[in-house]
């Protein structure tokens, strides 16, 4: 259930009405009733996920006929539109028509409105987050069901949106709310693509090296830190250690050092921000990739300690705490992962780096992390 529409009774009543109309075979009235519901419920609910399942359960001939009606309506919406009936503007109505037509015919006719879906999804290519007020991920689901995979840039926008709910600077945004939608989470669970979003120097290097290294390296990049975990669990540590062994501990260390050294660089592929984001998105970490960075920092702490590892982790902390993108630190959650990793590393070089950081870090939460890490590393 979408956060926009919490009245389950209304959706249940609409479902009964849809079933009556479908039972009578009155598909023209059903097509309008569905659109009235979609417009009245609110864009992020649309017709409702359960009601969409109800519509997809209709006989194939009815699904095709309904989708055809909505597709024709989409093409001529200005000629058949009533503000009194739908209480929305033309573009809003067109967006809902595209969504419901694509959804009801999914797995049945992948060609219907395919050009229009592609056009809408292509608009996400240069977006840092998905701010659409409509359930645009359903268009991606329709494309995947038709055997067409939207591009990596589209996946990246959805991924960043899915990760936004767990990034402190983004949690209160509308895009982060999109990221909590079950439909988007389900899409991300089977949308194929690389382990990292391209467009950041460190991520581009990691993707290139992992592609050359083969499956063990790919799995290493896929072992991202859980978004809500403050430190690696025993289970996560065991899996990470096994991945390091598969790649080769020293080879992994050298590669991760190279990637962390590139983390301070700004994006190579510029993206568009949003008025609700008070920082420059092109100097910020990709929210999806940031959790991989956290995981890499943790995994470095599983290796035998070396001074250059402590320096690499301290550099990541410094990069993550800088204010180049606005008034707030660049990525507190990445900085804290670096501090945790230094604490886990636990040697004298790590302690020296922690002490240096504690002398200038002013963020309260990170300072507490530093104090805790210092107590665990000993004197």
Short mmCIF file of C-alpha atoms in Angstrom, two decimals:
data_model
loop_
_atom_site.label_atom_id
_atom_site.label_comp_id
_atom_site.label_asym_id
_atom_site.label_seq_id
_atom_site.Cartn_x
_atom_site.Cartn_y
_atom_site.Cartn_z
CA UNK A 1 0.00 0.00 0.00
CA UNK A 2 1.37 3.37 -0.98
CA UNK A 3 1.95 5.97 1.68
CA UNK A 4 -0.27 8.29 -0.42
CA UNK A 5 -3.35 6.11 0.01
CA UNK A 6 -3.96 4.51 3.37
CA UNK A 7 -7.72 3.95 3.04
CA UNK A 8 -7.98 0.25 2.28
CA UNK A 9 -11.78 0.43 2.36
CA UNK A 10 -11.82 2.76 -0.64
CA UNK A 11 -9.60 0.41 -2.62
CA UNK A 12 -11.74 -2.56 -1.63
CA UNK A 13 -14.88 -0.76 -2.78
CA UNK A 14 -13.23 0.10 -6.05
CA UNK A 15 -12.25 -3.55 -6.51
CA UNK A 16 -15.86 -4.66 -6.05
CA UNK A 17 -16.99 -2.08 -8.60
CA UNK A 18 -14.36 -3.25 -11.09
CA UNK A 19 -15.43 -6.87 -10.63
CA UNK A 20 -19.09 -6.01 -11.24
CA UNK A 21 -18.27 -4.12 -14.43
CA UNK A 22 -15.94 -6.89 -15.64
CA UNK A 23 -18.59 -9.50 -14.86
CA UNK A 24 -21.10 -7.59 -16.96
CA UNK A 25 -18.58 -7.32 -19.78
CA UNK A 26 -18.87 -3.53 -19.69
CA UNK A 27 -15.24 -2.89 -20.56
CA UNK A 28 -15.74 0.71 -21.78
CA UNK A 29 -17.18 1.74 -18.41
CA UNK A 30 -14.55 -0.34 -16.60
CA UNK A 31 -11.82 1.55 -18.46
CA UNK A 32 -13.18 4.88 -17.25
CA UNK A 33 -13.86 3.61 -13.71
CA UNK A 34 -10.26 2.45 -13.43
CA UNK A 35 -8.98 5.85 -14.56
CA UNK A 36 -11.31 7.69 -12.17
CA UNK A 37 -9.89 5.57 -9.37
CA UNK A 38 -6.31 6.14 -10.52
CA UNK A 39 -6.82 9.89 -10.58
CA UNK A 40 -8.76 10.06 -7.31
CA UNK A 41 -6.47 7.77 -5.30
CA UNK A 42 -3.33 9.79 -5.93
CA UNK A 43 -0.53 9.24 -8.40
CA UNK A 44 1.70 7.08 -6.21
CA UNK A 45 -1.18 4.69 -5.57
CA UNK A 46 -2.78 4.90 -8.97
CA UNK A 47 -5.32 2.15 -9.36
CA UNK A 48 -3.76 0.22 -6.47
CA UNK A 49 -1.38 -2.74 -6.71
CA UNK A 50 -4.00 -5.31 -5.69
CA UNK A 51 -6.53 -3.89 -8.12
CA UNK A 52 -3.91 -4.08 -10.85
CA UNK A 53 -3.50 -7.75 -10.01
CA UNK A 54 -7.28 -8.10 -10.30
CA UNK A 55 -7.21 -6.53 -13.76
CA UNK A 56 -4.32 -8.74 -14.86
CA UNK A 57 -6.33 -11.77 -13.78
CA UNK A 58 -9.07 -10.99 -16.33
CA UNK A 59 -9.26 -13.14 -19.46
CA UNK A 60 -6.54 -12.28 -21.97
CA UNK A 61 -9.05 -10.95 -24.50
CA UNK A 62 -10.44 -8.52 -21.91
CA UNK A 63 -6.97 -7.40 -20.89
CA UNK A 64 -6.06 -6.74 -24.50
CA UNK A 65 -9.27 -4.85 -25.13
CA UNK A 66 -8.87 -2.70 -22.02
CA UNK A 67 -5.26 -1.92 -22.83
CA UNK A 68 -6.23 -1.03 -26.38
CA UNK A 69 -8.87 1.41 -25.08
CA UNK A 70 -6.36 3.07 -22.78
CA UNK A 71 -3.75 3.22 -25.54
CA UNK A 72 -6.17 4.92 -27.93
CA UNK A 73 -7.23 7.27 -25.15
CA UNK A 74 -3.57 8.07 -24.45
CA UNK A 75 -3.10 9.13 -28.06
CA UNK A 76 -6.18 11.36 -28.11
CA UNK A 77 -6.52 12.43 -24.50
CA UNK A 78 -7.12 16.09 -25.36
CA UNK A 79 -10.19 15.07 -27.36
CA UNK A 80 -11.66 12.93 -24.57
CA UNK A 81 -10.98 14.55 -21.26
CA UNK A 82 -13.15 16.06 -18.55
CA UNK A 83 -11.81 18.06 -15.64
CA UNK A 84 -15.08 17.41 -13.83
CA UNK A 85 -14.79 13.62 -14.17
CA UNK A 86 -11.09 13.13 -13.52
CA UNK A 87 -10.09 16.32 -11.69
CA UNK A 88 -6.59 16.18 -13.14
CA UNK A 89 -4.76 17.91 -15.96
CA UNK A 90 -4.12 16.26 -19.30
CA UNK A 91 -0.50 15.28 -18.57
CA UNK A 92 -1.47 13.67 -15.29
CA UNK A 93 -4.19 11.64 -16.98
CA UNK A 94 -1.83 10.63 -19.78
CA UNK A 95 0.76 9.40 -17.24
CA UNK A 96 -1.84 7.23 -15.50
CA UNK A 97 -3.13 5.88 -18.83
CA UNK A 98 0.39 4.82 -19.79
CA UNK A 99 0.94 3.16 -16.42
CA UNK A 100 -2.31 1.22 -16.28
CA UNK A 101 -2.22 0.17 -19.93
CA UNK A 102 1.36 -1.06 -19.57
CA UNK A 103 0.50 -2.89 -16.38
CA UNK A 104 -2.63 -4.69 -17.49
CA UNK A 105 -1.05 -5.99 -20.68
CA UNK A 106 2.27 -6.99 -19.09
CA UNK A 107 3.42 -10.45 -20.27
CA UNK A 108 0.75 -10.33 -22.98
CA UNK A 109 1.59 -7.58 -25.48
CA UNK A 110 4.98 -5.99 -25.01
CA UNK A 111 4.62 -3.83 -28.09
CA UNK A 112 1.66 -1.76 -26.93
CA UNK A 113 2.85 1.77 -26.07
CA UNK A 114 6.45 0.54 -26.10
CA UNK A 115 7.71 3.73 -27.76
CA UNK A 116 5.91 5.85 -25.17
CA UNK A 117 7.34 3.78 -22.29
CA UNK A 118 10.83 4.06 -23.69
CA UNK A 119 10.46 7.81 -23.99
CA UNK A 120 9.32 8.19 -20.37
CA UNK A 121 12.04 5.93 -19.01
CA UNK A 122 14.70 7.63 -21.11
CA UNK A 123 13.96 10.86 -19.23
CA UNK A 124 15.50 9.24 -16.15
CA UNK A 125 18.93 8.84 -17.77
CA UNK A 126 20.28 12.15 -16.48
CA UNK A 127 18.37 12.22 -13.19
CA UNK A 128 20.23 11.70 -9.93
CA UNK A 129 17.00 10.53 -8.25
CA UNK A 130 13.54 9.61 -9.52
CA UNK A 131 11.14 12.39 -8.53
CA UNK A 132 8.24 11.27 -10.73
CA UNK A 133 4.87 11.56 -9.03
CA UNK A 134 3.73 8.42 -10.84
CA UNK A 135 4.69 4.77 -10.47
CA UNK A 136 7.19 4.96 -13.30
CA UNK A 137 8.93 1.75 -12.25
CA UNK A 138 5.88 -0.12 -13.57
CA UNK A 139 6.95 0.98 -17.05
CA UNK A 140 10.34 -0.63 -16.46
CA UNK A 141 8.60 -3.82 -15.30
CA UNK A 142 6.61 -3.87 -18.54
CA UNK A 143 9.77 -3.49 -20.59
CA UNK A 144 11.54 -6.29 -18.73
CA UNK A 145 8.51 -8.54 -19.19
CA UNK A 146 8.70 -7.81 -22.93
CA UNK A 147 12.34 -8.91 -23.00
CA UNK A 148 13.75 -5.40 -23.30
CA UNK A 149 16.09 -4.21 -20.58
CA UNK A 150 16.13 -0.44 -20.01
CA UNK A 151 19.62 1.03 -20.10
CA UNK A 152 22.15 1.08 -17.29
CA UNK A 153 21.55 4.81 -16.74
CA UNK A 154 17.86 4.13 -16.08
CA UNK A 155 18.73 1.34 -13.64
CA UNK A 156 21.16 3.69 -11.92
CA UNK A 157 18.45 6.29 -11.33
CA UNK A 158 16.16 3.67 -9.81
CA UNK A 159 19.01 2.28 -7.69
CA UNK A 160 19.95 5.69 -6.32
CA UNK A 161 16.29 6.28 -5.46
CA UNK A 162 16.04 2.92 -3.73
CA UNK A 163 19.14 3.71 -1.68
CA UNK A 164 18.02 7.26 -0.84
CA UNK A 165 15.77 6.11 1.99
CA UNK A 166 18.86 4.93 3.87
CA UNK A 167 21.08 7.96 3.28
CA UNK A 168 20.75 10.51 6.10
CA UNK A 169 20.81 13.60 3.85
CA UNK A 170 18.04 12.21 1.64
CA UNK A 171 15.62 10.44 3.97
CA UNK A 172 13.05 13.24 4.09
CA UNK A 173 12.83 13.82 0.35
CA UNK A 174 10.02 12.77 -1.96
CA UNK A 175 12.46 10.68 -3.96
CA UNK A 176 13.42 8.75 -0.83
CA UNK A 177 9.73 8.07 -0.29
CA UNK A 178 9.62 6.64 -3.82
CA UNK A 179 12.49 4.40 -2.82
CA UNK A 180 10.42 2.75 -0.08
CA UNK A 181 7.64 1.76 -2.47
CA UNK A 182 7.33 -2.06 -2.65
CA UNK A 183 6.95 -1.93 -6.43
CA UNK A 184 10.27 -0.18 -6.87
CA UNK A 185 12.00 -2.50 -4.40
CA UNK A 186 10.66 -5.48 -6.33
CA UNK A 187 11.90 -4.04 -9.61
CA UNK A 188 15.40 -3.62 -8.22
CA UNK A 189 15.47 -7.24 -7.08
CA UNK A 190 15.52 -8.49 -10.68
CA UNK A 191 16.60 -5.56 -12.87
CA UNK A 192 19.87 -6.83 -14.43
CA UNK A 193 22.91 -4.60 -14.45
CA UNK A 194 26.47 -4.12 -13.20
CA UNK A 195 27.31 -4.24 -9.50
CA UNK A 196 28.00 -0.49 -9.45
CA UNK A 197 26.46 2.51 -11.16
CA UNK A 198 28.96 3.93 -13.68
CA UNK A 199 29.82 7.62 -13.67
CA UNK A 200 32.13 7.92 -10.65
CA UNK A 201 35.89 7.54 -11.23
CA UNK A 202 36.34 4.97 -8.46
CA UNK A 203 33.29 2.97 -9.60
CA UNK A 204 34.36 3.05 -13.25
CA UNK A 205 37.80 1.74 -12.27
CA UNK A 206 36.32 -0.96 -10.05
CA UNK A 207 33.91 -2.11 -12.77
CA UNK A 208 36.69 -2.26 -15.35
CA UNK A 209 39.06 -4.20 -13.10
CA UNK A 210 36.34 -6.57 -11.91
CA UNK A 211 35.31 -7.29 -15.50
CA UNK A 212 38.91 -8.23 -16.28
CA UNK A 213 39.26 -10.26 -13.07
CA UNK A 214 36.18 -12.40 -13.54
CA UNK A 215 33.45 -13.74 -11.27
CA UNK A 216 35.27 -13.58 -7.89
CA UNK A 217 35.88 -9.87 -8.37
CA UNK A 218 32.30 -9.29 -9.45
CA UNK A 219 31.06 -10.99 -6.29
CA UNK A 220 33.43 -8.88 -4.21
CA UNK A 221 31.80 -5.70 -5.57
CA UNK A 222 28.34 -7.13 -5.00
CA UNK A 223 29.06 -7.60 -1.29
CA UNK A 224 27.82 -4.15 -0.30
CA UNK A 225 27.38 -3.14 3.31
CA UNK A 226 23.77 -3.52 4.48
CA UNK A 227 22.23 -0.05 4.27
CA UNK A 228 21.12 0.14 7.89
CA UNK A 229 24.04 -1.67 9.56
CA UNK A 230 26.56 0.37 11.51
CA UNK A 231 29.20 -2.36 11.59
CA UNK A 232 29.76 -5.72 9.88
CA UNK A 233 27.91 -8.64 11.40
CA UNK A 234 29.61 -11.99 11.97
CA UNK A 235 27.76 -13.44 8.97
CA UNK A 236 28.76 -10.53 6.74
CA UNK A 237 32.38 -10.81 7.90
CA UNK A 238 32.52 -14.53 7.06
CA UNK A 239 31.14 -13.92 3.58
CA UNK A 240 33.50 -10.99 3.00
CA UNK A 241 36.54 -12.94 4.18
CA UNK A 242 35.67 -15.79 1.83
CA UNK A 243 35.44 -13.34 -1.07
CA UNK A 244 38.83 -11.86 -0.20
CA UNK A 245 40.33 -15.35 -0.17
CA UNK A 246 38.78 -16.13 -3.56
CA UNK A 247 40.25 -12.99 -5.13
CA UNK A 248 43.54 -13.14 -3.28
CA UNK A 249 44.00 -10.98 -0.18
CA UNK A 250 46.91 -8.90 -1.42
CA UNK A 251 45.44 -8.45 -4.89
CA UNK A 252 42.20 -7.31 -3.26
CA UNK A 253 44.04 -4.93 -0.94
CA UNK A 254 45.90 -3.25 -3.80
CA UNK A 255 42.76 -2.88 -5.86
CA UNK A 256 40.71 -1.47 -3.00
CA UNK A 257 43.46 1.02 -2.18
CA UNK A 258 43.35 2.23 -5.80
CA UNK A 259 39.58 2.58 -5.72
CA UNK A 260 39.52 4.43 -2.41
CA UNK A 261 42.17 6.84 -3.69
CA UNK A 262 39.80 7.77 -6.53
CA UNK A 263 36.80 8.32 -4.25
CA UNK A 264 37.59 12.03 -3.79
CA UNK A 265 37.04 12.79 -7.48
CA UNK A 266 33.74 14.23 -8.73
CA UNK A 267 31.45 12.44 -11.15
CA UNK A 268 32.58 11.87 -14.73
CA UNK A 269 29.00 11.77 -16.05
CA UNK A 270 27.07 14.86 -14.81
CA UNK A 271 23.51 14.39 -13.55
CA UNK A 272 20.63 16.72 -12.76
CA UNK A 273 19.79 17.47 -9.16
CA UNK A 274 16.57 18.95 -7.82
CA UNK A 275 15.47 22.09 -5.94
CA UNK A 276 14.76 19.89 -2.91
CA UNK A 277 18.42 18.85 -2.76
CA UNK A 278 20.50 21.67 -1.25
CA UNK A 279 23.81 20.35 -2.57
CA UNK A 280 25.61 19.65 -5.83
CA UNK A 281 24.80 16.07 -6.76
CA UNK A 282 27.83 15.85 -9.04
CA UNK A 283 30.20 16.21 -6.11
CA UNK A 284 28.28 13.72 -3.97
CA UNK A 285 28.61 9.97 -3.72
CA UNK A 286 26.16 7.90 -5.71
CA UNK A 287 23.78 6.64 -2.96
CA UNK A 288 23.82 3.09 -4.34
CA UNK A 289 27.58 2.98 -4.78
CA UNK A 290 28.13 4.48 -1.34
CA UNK A 291 27.07 1.25 0.34
CA UNK A 292 29.62 -0.65 -1.74
CA UNK A 293 32.25 1.84 -0.56
CA UNK A 294 31.21 1.10 3.01
CA UNK A 295 31.57 -2.61 2.38
CA UNK A 296 35.02 -2.20 0.84
CA UNK A 297 36.15 -0.20 3.86
CA UNK A 298 34.96 -2.92 6.21
CA UNK A 299 36.61 -5.67 4.16
CA UNK A 300 39.95 -3.88 4.24
CA UNK A 301 39.87 -4.24 8.02
CA UNK A 302 39.69 -8.04 7.67
CA UNK A 303 43.14 -8.13 6.07
CA UNK A 304 46.41 -8.16 8.05
CA UNK A 305 47.07 -4.53 9.09
CA UNK A 306 49.44 -2.37 7.08
CA UNK A 307 50.18 1.37 7.39
CA UNK A 308 49.02 2.12 3.83
CA UNK A 309 45.66 0.51 4.61
CA UNK A 310 45.16 2.78 7.60
CA UNK A 311 46.05 5.79 5.41
CA UNK A 312 43.60 4.70 2.71
CA UNK A 313 40.78 4.38 5.24
CA UNK A 314 41.60 7.73 6.86
CA UNK A 315 41.58 9.32 3.41
CA UNK A 316 38.12 7.91 2.78
CA UNK A 317 36.91 9.40 6.07
CA UNK A 318 38.31 12.81 5.13
CA UNK A 319 36.79 12.68 1.65
CA UNK A 320 33.41 11.69 3.07
CA UNK A 321 33.39 14.51 5.61
CA UNK A 322 34.28 17.35 3.26
CA UNK A 323 31.65 19.97 2.44
CA UNK A 324 32.30 20.40 -1.27
CA UNK A 325 28.70 19.56 -2.21
CA UNK A 326 26.98 21.95 0.21
CA UNK A 327 26.68 22.84 3.87
CA UNK A 328 26.59 19.24 5.07
CA UNK A 329 29.32 16.57 4.97
CA UNK A 330 29.49 14.66 1.72
CA UNK A 331 28.59 11.22 3.11
CA UNK A 332 28.47 10.69 6.87
CA UNK A 333 27.56 7.02 6.54
CA UNK A 334 30.68 6.37 4.45
CA UNK A 335 32.86 8.33 6.88
CA UNK A 336 31.54 6.30 9.79
CA UNK A 337 32.25 3.06 7.92
CA UNK A 338 35.86 4.19 7.52
CA UNK A 339 36.10 4.94 11.23
CA UNK A 340 34.64 1.54 12.11
CA UNK A 341 37.14 -0.12 9.77
CA UNK A 342 40.05 1.71 11.40
CA UNK A 343 38.83 0.54 14.79
CA UNK A 344 38.59 -3.04 13.55
CA UNK A 345 42.06 -2.81 11.99
CA UNK A 346 43.33 -2.02 15.47
CA UNK A 347 47.06 -1.58 14.88
CA UNK A 348 49.23 1.38 15.84
CA UNK A 349 48.95 2.97 12.38
CA UNK A 350 45.16 2.81 12.60
CA UNK A 351 45.24 4.33 16.08
CA UNK A 352 47.45 7.17 14.85
CA UNK A 353 44.98 7.93 12.06
CA UNK A 354 42.05 7.83 14.50
CA UNK A 355 43.79 10.23 16.85
CA UNK A 356 44.53 12.63 13.99
CA UNK A 357 40.92 12.49 12.83
CA UNK A 358 39.63 13.09 16.35
CA UNK A 359 41.60 16.36 16.51
CA UNK A 360 39.61 18.02 13.74
CA UNK A 361 36.35 16.13 13.20
CA UNK A 362 33.48 18.19 14.63
CA UNK A 363 30.42 16.19 13.57
CA UNK A 364 28.93 14.84 16.80
CA UNK A 365 27.96 11.38 15.55
CA UNK A 366 31.29 10.79 13.83
CA UNK A 367 33.15 12.04 16.91
CA UNK A 368 31.36 9.44 19.01
CA UNK A 369 32.37 6.77 16.50
CA UNK A 370 35.96 7.95 16.73
CA UNK A 371 35.93 7.83 20.54
CA UNK A 372 34.54 4.32 20.49
CA UNK A 373 37.09 3.17 17.90
CA UNK A 374 39.94 4.66 19.96
CA UNK A 375 38.85 2.76 23.06
CA UNK A 376 38.88 -0.54 21.14
CA UNK A 377 42.32 -0.05 19.57
CA UNK A 378 44.11 0.23 22.90
CA UNK A 379 47.01 2.46 23.88
#
